PDB file of C-alpha atoms in Angstrom:
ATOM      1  CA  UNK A   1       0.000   0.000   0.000  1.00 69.00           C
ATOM      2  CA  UNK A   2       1.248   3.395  -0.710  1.00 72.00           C
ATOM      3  CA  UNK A   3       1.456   5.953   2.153  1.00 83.00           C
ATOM      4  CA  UNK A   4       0.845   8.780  -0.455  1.00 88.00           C
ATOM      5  CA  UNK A   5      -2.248  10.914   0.097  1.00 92.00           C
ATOM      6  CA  UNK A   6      -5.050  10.352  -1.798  1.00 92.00           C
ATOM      7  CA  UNK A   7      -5.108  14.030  -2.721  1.00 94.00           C
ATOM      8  CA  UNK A   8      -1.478  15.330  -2.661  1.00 92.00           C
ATOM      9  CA  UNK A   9       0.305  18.184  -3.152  1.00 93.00           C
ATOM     10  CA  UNK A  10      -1.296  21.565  -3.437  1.00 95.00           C
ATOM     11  CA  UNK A  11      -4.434  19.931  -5.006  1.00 95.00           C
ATOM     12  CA  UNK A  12      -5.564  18.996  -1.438  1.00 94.00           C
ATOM     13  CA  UNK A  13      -5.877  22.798  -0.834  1.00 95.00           C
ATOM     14  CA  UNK A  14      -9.381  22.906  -2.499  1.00 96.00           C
ATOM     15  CA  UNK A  15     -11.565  21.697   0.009  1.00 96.00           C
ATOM     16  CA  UNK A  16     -13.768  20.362  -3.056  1.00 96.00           C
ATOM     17  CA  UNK A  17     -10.503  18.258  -4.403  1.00 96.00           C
ATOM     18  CA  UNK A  18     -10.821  16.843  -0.917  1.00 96.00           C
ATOM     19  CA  UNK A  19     -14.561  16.215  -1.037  1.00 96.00           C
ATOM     20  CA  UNK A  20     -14.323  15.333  -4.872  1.00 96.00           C
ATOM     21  CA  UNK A  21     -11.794  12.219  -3.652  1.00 97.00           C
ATOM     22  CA  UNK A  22     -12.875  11.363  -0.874  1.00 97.00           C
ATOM     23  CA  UNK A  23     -16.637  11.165  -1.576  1.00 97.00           C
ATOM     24  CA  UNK A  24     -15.318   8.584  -4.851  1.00 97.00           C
ATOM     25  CA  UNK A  25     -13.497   6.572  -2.471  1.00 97.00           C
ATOM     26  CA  UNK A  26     -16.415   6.230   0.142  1.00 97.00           C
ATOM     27  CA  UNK A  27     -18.710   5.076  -2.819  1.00 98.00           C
ATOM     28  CA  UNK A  28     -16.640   2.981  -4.231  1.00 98.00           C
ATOM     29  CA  UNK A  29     -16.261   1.086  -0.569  1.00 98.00           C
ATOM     30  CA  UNK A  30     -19.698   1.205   0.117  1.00 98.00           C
ATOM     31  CA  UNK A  31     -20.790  -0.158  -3.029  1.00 98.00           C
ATOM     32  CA  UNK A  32     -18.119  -3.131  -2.655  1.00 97.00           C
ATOM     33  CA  UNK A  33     -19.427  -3.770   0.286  1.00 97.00           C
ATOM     34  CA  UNK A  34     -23.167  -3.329  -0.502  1.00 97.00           C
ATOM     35  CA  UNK A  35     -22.501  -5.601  -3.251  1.00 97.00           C
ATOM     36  CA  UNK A  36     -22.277  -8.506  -0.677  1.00 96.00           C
ATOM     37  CA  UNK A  37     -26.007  -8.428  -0.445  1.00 97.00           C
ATOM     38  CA  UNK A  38     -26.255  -7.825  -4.442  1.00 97.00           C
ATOM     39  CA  UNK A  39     -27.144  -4.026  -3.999  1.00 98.00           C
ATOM     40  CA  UNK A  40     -25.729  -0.654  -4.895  1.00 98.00           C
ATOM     41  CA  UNK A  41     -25.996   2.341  -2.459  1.00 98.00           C
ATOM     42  CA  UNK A  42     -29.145   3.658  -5.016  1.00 97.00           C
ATOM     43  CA  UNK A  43     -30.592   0.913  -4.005  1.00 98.00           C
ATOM     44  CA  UNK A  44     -29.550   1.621  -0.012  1.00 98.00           C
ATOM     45  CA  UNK A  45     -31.260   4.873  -0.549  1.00 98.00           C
ATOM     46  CA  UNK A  46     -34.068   3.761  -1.684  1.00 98.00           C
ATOM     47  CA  UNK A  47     -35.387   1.146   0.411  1.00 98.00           C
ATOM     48  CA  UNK A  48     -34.306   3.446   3.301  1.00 98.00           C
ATOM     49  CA  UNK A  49     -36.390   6.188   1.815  1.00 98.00           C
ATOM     50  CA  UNK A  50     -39.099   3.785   2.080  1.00 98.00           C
ATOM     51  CA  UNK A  51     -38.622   2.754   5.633  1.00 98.00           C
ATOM     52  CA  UNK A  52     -38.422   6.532   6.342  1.00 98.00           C
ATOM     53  CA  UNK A  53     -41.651   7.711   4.839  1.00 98.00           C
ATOM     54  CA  UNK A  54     -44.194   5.056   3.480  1.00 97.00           C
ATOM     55  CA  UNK A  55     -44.974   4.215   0.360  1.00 96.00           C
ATOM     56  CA  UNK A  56     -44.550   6.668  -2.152  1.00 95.00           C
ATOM     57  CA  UNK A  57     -45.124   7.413  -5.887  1.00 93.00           C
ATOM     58  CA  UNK A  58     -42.517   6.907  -8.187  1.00 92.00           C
ATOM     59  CA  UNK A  59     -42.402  10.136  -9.592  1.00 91.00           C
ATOM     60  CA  UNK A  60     -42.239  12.003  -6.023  1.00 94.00           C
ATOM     61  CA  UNK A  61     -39.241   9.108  -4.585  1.00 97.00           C
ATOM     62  CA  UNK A  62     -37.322   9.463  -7.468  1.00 95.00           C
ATOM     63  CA  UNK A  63     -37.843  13.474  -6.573  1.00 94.00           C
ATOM     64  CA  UNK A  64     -37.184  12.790  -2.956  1.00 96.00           C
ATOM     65  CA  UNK A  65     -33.879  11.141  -3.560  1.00 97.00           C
ATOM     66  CA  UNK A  66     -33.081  13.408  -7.053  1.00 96.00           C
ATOM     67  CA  UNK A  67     -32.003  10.433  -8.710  1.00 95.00           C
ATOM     68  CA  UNK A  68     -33.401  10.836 -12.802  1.00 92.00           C
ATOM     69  CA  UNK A  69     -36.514   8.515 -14.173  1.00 91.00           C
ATOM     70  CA  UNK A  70     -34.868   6.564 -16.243  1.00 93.00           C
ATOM     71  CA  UNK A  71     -32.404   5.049 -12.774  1.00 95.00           C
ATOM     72  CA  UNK A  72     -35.728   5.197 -10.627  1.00 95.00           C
ATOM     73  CA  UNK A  73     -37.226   2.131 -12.692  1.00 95.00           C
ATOM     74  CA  UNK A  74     -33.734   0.525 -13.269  1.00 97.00           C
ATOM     75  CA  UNK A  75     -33.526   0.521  -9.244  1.00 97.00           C
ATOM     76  CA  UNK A  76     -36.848  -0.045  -8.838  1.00 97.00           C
ATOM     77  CA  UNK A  77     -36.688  -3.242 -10.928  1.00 97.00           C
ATOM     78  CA  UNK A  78     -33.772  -4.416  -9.613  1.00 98.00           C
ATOM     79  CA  UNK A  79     -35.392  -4.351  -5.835  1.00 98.00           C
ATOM     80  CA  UNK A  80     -38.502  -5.912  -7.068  1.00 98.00           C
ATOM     81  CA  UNK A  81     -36.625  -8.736  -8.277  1.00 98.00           C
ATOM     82  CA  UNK A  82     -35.258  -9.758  -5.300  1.00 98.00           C
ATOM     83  CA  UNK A  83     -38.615  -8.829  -3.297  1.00 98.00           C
ATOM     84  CA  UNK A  84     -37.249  -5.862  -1.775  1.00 98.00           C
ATOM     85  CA  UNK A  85     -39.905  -3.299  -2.965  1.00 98.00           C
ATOM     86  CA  UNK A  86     -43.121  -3.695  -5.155  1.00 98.00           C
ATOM     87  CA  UNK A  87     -44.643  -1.408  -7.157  1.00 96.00           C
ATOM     88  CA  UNK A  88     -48.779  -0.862  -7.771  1.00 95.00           C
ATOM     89  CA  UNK A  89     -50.814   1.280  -9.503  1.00 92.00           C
ATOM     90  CA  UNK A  90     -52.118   4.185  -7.630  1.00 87.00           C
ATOM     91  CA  UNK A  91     -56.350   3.480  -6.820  1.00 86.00           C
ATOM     92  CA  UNK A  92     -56.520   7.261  -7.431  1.00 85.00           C
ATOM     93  CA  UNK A  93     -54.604   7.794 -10.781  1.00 86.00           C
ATOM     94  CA  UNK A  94     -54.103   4.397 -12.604  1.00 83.00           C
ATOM     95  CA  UNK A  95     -51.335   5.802 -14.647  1.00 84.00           C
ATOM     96  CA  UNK A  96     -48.867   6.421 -11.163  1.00 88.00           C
ATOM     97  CA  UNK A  97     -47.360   3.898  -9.474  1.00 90.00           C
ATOM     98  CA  UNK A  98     -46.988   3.862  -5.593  1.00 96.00           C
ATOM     99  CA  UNK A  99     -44.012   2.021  -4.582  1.00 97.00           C
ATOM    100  CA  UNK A 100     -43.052   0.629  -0.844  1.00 98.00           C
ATOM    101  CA  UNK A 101     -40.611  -1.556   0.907  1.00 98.00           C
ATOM    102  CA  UNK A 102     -41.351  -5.405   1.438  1.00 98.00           C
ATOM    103  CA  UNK A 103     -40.929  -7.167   4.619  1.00 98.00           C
ATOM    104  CA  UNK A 104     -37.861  -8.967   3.227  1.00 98.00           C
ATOM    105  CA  UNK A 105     -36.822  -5.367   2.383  1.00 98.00           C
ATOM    106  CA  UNK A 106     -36.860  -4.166   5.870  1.00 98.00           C
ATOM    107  CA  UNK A 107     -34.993  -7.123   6.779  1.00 98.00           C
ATOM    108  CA  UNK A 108     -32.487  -6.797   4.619  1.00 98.00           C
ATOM    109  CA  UNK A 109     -32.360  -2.984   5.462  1.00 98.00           C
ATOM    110  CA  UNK A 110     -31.312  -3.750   8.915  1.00 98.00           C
ATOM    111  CA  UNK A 111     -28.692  -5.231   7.743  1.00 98.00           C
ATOM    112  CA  UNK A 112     -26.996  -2.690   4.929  1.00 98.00           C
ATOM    113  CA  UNK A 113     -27.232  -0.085   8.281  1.00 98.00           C
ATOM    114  CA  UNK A 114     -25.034  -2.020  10.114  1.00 98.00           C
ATOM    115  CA  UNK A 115     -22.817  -2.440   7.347  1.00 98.00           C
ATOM    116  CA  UNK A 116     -22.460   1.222   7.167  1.00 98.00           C
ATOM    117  CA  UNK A 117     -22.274   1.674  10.502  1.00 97.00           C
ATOM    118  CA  UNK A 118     -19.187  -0.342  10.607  1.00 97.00           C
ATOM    119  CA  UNK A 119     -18.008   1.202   7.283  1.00 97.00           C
ATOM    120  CA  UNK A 120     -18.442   4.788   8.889  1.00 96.00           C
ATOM    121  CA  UNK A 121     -16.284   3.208  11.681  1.00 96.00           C
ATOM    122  CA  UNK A 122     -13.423   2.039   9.389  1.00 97.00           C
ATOM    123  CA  UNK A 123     -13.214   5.188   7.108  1.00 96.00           C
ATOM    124  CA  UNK A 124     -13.159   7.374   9.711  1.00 97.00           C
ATOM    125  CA  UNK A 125     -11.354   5.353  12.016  1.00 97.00           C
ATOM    126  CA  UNK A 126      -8.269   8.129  11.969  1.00 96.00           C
ATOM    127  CA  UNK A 127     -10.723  10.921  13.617  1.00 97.00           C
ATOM    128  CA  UNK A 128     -11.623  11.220  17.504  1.00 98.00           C
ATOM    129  CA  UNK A 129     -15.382  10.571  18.296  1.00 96.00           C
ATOM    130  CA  UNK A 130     -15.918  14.615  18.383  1.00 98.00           C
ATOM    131  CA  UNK A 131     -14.175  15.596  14.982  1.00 98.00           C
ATOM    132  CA  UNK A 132     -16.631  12.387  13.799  1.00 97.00           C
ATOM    133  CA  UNK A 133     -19.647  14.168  14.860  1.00 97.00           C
ATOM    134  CA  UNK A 134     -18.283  17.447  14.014  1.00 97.00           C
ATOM    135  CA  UNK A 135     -17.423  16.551  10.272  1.00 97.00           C
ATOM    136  CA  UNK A 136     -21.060  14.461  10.186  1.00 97.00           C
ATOM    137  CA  UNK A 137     -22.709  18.118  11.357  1.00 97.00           C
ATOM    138  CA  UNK A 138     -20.756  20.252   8.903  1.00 97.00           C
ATOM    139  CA  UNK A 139     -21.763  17.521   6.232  1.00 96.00           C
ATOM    140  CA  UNK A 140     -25.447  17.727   6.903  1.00 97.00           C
ATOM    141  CA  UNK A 141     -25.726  21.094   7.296  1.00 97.00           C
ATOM    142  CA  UNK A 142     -23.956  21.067   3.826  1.00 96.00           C
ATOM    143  CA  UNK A 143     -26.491  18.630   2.302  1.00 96.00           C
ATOM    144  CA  UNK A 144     -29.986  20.130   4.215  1.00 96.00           C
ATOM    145  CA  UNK A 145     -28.668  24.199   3.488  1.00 96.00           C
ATOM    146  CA  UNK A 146     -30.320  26.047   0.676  1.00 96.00           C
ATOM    147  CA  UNK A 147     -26.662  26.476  -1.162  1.00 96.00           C
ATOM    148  CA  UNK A 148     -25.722  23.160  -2.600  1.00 96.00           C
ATOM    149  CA  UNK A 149     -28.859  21.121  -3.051  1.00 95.00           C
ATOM    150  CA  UNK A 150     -29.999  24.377  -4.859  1.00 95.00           C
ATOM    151  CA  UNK A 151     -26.428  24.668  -7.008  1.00 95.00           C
ATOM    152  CA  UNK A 152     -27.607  20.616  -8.190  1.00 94.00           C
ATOM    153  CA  UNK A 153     -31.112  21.101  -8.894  1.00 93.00           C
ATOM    154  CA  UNK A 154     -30.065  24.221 -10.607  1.00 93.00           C
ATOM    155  CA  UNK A 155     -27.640  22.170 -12.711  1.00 92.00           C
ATOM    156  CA  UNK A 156     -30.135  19.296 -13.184  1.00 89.00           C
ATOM    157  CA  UNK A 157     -32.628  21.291 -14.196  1.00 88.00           C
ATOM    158  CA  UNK A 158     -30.176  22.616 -16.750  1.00 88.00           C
ATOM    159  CA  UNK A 159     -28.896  19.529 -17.946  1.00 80.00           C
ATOM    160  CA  UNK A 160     -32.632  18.507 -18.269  1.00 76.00           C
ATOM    161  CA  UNK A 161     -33.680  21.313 -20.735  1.00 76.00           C
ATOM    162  CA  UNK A 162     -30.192  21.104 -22.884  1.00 75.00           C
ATOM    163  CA  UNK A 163     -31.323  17.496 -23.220  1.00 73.00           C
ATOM    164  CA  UNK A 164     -35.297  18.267 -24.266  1.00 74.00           C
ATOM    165  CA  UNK A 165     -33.837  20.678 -26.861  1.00 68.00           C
TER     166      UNK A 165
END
């Protein structure tokens, strides 16, 4: 193993180089080990989303969790072959479905959080229990503030109407 930073020299002082790295690394990790149990972290966030809120309509989870259509039924198909979610058509507008987690989902949803709980504990393994929380608080405060989540959907939205046209 090298003992080389992942981000060295003076790249590492952009805090986004940082984030850029070290949010590639984490996936890649996570998805190797969500890949044990045949599953990708889309599908993580899914079923979790789920759990979290009830069932919900395709359109408005794939909203929820801003992942595009077209990886919304890809996901979606992918759970409901291994009985993790099932999709129906909406009583009130045929043409929707309304999607929820399975009982075998939950199951198996109990166990992807304690992977990640012991993958949080390995990656950050080199940080005290404070700077943990502390970097966990900056992060969501990051993710749940009005400046990046608005920079994506901007740039979604964007991306969205350069495709349509």
């Amino acid at each position: 193993m090298s003992e080389a930073p992942l981000v060295p020299g003076t790249v590492a002082e952009h805090a986004i180089c940082l984030l850029i790295k070290l949010g590639q690394v984490a996936f890649r990790i996570a998805e190797d080990d969500l890949g044990e149990f045949g599953l990708r972290v889309r599908h993580y966030s899914v079923l979790q989303a789920l759990a979290d809120n009830g069932a919900m309509s395709q359109l408005a989870l794939g909203a929820f969790l801003r992942i595009d259509p077209a990886t919304m039924v890809t996901s979606l198909d992918d759970l409901e072959k291994v009985g993790y979610a099932m999709r129906t058509r909406d009583p009130q507008d045929r043409r929707r479905y309304v999607v929820d987690i399975t009982e075998d989902g939950r199951k198996v949803l109990v166990r992807l959080n304690s992977t990640l709980v012991g993958l949080d504990d390995e990656l950050l393994a080199d940080l005290k229990a404070l700077d943990r929380k502390s970097l966990h608080r900056i992060m969501s405060k990051l993710a749940s503030g009005p400046t990046v989540p608005g920079m994506f959907d901007a740039l979604r939205e964007s991306t969205d109407t350069k495709k349509k046209a």
